[in-house]
Tab-separated table of C-alpha atoms in Angstrom:
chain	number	residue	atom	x	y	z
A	1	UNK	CA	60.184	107.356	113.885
A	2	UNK	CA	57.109	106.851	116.322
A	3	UNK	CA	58.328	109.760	117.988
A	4	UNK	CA	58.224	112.346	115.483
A	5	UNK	CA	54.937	110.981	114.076
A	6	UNK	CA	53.637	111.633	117.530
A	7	UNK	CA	54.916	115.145	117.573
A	8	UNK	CA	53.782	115.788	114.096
A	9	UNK	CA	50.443	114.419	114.958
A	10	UNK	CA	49.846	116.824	118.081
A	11	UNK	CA	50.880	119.998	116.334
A	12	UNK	CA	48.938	119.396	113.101
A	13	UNK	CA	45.610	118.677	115.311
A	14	UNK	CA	46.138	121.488	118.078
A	15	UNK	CA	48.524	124.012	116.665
A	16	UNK	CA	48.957	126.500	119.349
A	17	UNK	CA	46.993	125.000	122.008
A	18	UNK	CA	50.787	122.846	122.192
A	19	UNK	CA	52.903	124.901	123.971
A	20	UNK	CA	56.220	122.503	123.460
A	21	UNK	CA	56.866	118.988	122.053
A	22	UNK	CA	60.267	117.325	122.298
A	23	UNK	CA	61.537	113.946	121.594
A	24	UNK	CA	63.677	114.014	124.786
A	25	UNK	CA	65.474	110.265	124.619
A	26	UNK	CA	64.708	107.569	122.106
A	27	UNK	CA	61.395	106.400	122.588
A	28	UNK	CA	60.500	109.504	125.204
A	29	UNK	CA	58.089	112.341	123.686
A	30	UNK	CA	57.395	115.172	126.365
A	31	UNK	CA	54.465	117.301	125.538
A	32	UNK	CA	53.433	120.568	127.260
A	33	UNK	CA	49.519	121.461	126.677
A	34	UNK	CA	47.241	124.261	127.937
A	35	UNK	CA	44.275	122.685	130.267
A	36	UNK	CA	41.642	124.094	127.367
A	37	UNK	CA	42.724	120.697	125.282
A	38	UNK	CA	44.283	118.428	128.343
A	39	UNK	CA	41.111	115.998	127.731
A	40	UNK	CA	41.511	115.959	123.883
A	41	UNK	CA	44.775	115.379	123.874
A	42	UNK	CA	44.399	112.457	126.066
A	43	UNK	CA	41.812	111.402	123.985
A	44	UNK	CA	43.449	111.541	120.872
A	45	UNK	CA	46.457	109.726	122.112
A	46	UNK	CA	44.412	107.004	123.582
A	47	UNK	CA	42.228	106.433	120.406
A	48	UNK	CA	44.592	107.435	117.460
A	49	UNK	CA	48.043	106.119	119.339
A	50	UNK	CA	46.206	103.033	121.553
A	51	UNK	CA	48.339	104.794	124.687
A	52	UNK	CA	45.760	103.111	126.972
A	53	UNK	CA	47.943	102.487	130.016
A	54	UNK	CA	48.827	105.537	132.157
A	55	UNK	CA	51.379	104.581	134.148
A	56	UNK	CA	50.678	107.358	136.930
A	57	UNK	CA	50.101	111.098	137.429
A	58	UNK	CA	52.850	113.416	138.621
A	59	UNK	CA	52.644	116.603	140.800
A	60	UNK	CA	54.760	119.375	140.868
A	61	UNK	CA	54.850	122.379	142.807
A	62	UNK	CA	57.749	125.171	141.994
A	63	UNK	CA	59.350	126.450	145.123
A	64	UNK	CA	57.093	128.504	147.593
A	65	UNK	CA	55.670	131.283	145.976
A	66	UNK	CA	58.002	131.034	142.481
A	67	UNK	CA	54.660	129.630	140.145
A	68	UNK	CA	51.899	127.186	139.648
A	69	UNK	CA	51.552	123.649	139.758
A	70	UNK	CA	52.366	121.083	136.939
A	71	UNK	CA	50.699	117.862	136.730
A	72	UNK	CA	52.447	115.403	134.109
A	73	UNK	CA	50.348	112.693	132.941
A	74	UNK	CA	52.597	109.510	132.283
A	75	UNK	CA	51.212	107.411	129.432
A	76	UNK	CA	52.683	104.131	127.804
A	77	UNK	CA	52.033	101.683	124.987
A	78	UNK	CA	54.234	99.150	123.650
A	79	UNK	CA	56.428	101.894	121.345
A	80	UNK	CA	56.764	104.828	123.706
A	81	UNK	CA	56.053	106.541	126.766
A	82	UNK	CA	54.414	110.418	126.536
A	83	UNK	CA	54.239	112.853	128.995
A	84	UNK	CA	51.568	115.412	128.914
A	85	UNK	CA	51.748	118.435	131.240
A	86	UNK	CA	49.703	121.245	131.816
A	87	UNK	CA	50.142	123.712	134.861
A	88	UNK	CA	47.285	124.691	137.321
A	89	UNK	CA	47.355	127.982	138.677
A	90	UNK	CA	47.671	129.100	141.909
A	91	UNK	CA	45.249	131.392	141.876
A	92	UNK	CA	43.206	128.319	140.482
A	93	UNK	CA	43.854	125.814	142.209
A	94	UNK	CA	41.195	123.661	139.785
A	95	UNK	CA	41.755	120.985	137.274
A	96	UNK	CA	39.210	118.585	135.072
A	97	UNK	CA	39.501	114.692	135.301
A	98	UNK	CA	40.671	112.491	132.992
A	99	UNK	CA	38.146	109.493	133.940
A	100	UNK	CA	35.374	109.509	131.320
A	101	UNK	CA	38.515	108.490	129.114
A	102	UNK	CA	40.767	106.758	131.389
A	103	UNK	CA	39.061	105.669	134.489
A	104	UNK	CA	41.886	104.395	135.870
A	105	UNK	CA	42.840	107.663	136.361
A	106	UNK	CA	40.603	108.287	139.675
A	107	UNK	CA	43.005	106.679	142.401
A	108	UNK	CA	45.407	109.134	140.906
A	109	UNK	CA	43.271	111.758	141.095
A	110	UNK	CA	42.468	111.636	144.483
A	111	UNK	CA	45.748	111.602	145.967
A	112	UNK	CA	46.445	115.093	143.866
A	113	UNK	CA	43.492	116.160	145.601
A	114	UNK	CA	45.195	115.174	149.296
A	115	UNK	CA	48.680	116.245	148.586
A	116	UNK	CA	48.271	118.953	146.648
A	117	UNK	CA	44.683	120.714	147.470
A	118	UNK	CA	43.596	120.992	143.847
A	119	UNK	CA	40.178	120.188	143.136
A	120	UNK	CA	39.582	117.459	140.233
A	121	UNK	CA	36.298	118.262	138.688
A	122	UNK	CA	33.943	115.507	137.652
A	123	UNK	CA	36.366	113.031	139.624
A	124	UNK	CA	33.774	109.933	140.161
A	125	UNK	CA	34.864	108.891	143.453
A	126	UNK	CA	35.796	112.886	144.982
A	127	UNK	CA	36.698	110.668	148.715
A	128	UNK	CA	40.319	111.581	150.603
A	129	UNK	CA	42.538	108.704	149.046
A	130	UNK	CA	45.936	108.371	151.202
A	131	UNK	CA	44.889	111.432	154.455
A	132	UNK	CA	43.302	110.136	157.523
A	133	UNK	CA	40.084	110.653	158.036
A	134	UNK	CA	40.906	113.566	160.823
A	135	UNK	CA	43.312	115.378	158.846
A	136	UNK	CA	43.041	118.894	159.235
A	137	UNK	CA	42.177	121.259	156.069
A	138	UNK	CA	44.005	123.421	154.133
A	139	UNK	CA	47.350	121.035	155.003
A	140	UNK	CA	48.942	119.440	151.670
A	141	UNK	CA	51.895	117.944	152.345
A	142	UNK	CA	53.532	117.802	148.536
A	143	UNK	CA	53.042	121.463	148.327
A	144	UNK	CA	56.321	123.683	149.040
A	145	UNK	CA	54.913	125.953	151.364
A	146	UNK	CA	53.315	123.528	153.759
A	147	UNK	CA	55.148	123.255	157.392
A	148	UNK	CA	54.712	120.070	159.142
A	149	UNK	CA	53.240	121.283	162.940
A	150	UNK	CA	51.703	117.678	164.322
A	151	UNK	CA	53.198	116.430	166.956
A	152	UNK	CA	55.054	113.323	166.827
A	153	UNK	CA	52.714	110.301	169.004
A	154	UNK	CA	54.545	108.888	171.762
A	155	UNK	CA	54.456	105.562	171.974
A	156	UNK	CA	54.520	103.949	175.548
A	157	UNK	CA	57.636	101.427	175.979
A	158	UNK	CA	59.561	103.327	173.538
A	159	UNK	CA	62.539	105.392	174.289
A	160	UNK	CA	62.449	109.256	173.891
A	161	UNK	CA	59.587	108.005	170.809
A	162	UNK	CA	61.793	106.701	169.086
């Protein structure tokens, strides 16, 4: 199976620095990495697996105060999708871009820098993605612990701004 030569692969190259790797449905392989090899791993998919295409970036915060971030990196090729996750501390609140080896990575990678507040070093195009220009700092709005305090705009003509 694809899957389990996938799995195989990843151990064999980076032993301990892979923390878990599951087949978790046919065709599915989850992997869980440390950020030390986050970049070779991705690189080693891409060149030894051809998973050019990632489909998107995923951010996860655990409930308010509970633990760090997890960003899941969603790649797929034409036999399999992997996920590769690796968590971001809170305390760190710092994580290294993926563009030098997939630069379609960087629209990603901004909007993890305006909805979560972690800072993607060596991200070619650093600029707020999705936030408005005025947007206050320090206000994430994925993260658990944020509390929405704006206002809602009234608009004239509309009942109770609604």
């Amino acid at each position: 199976m694809k899957e389990d030569l996938i799995i195989n692969s990843l151990k064999e190259k980076f032993q301990t620095n892979i923390l878990e790797a599951v087949n978790t449905s046919p065709r599915r392989v989850t992997v869980k990495v440390s950020q030390a090899v986050l970049l070779d791993v991705i690189k080693f998919l891409r060149d030894d697996f051809k998973f050019y295409h990632l489909s998107t970036i995923t951010g996860l915060d655990a409930p308010a105060g509970a633990g760090d971030f997890e960003m899941q990196y969603h790649f797929a090729n034409e036999l399999a999708v992997v996920t590769v996750s690796t968590m971001v501390p809170r305390a760190e609140l710092k994580m290294k871009s993926i563009c030098a080896i997939i630069p379609g990575a960087v629209l990603y990678e901004r909007e993890i820098q305006d909805m979560f507040g972690i800072v993607v070093e060596n991200i070619p195009d650093p600029r707020p993605l999705v936030m408005p220009d005025d947007w206050e700092e320090g206000n994430y709005p994925l993260r658990k612990d944020w509390k929405f305090e704006r206002k809602p705009e009234v608009i004239p003509g509309e009942k109770n701004g609604s």
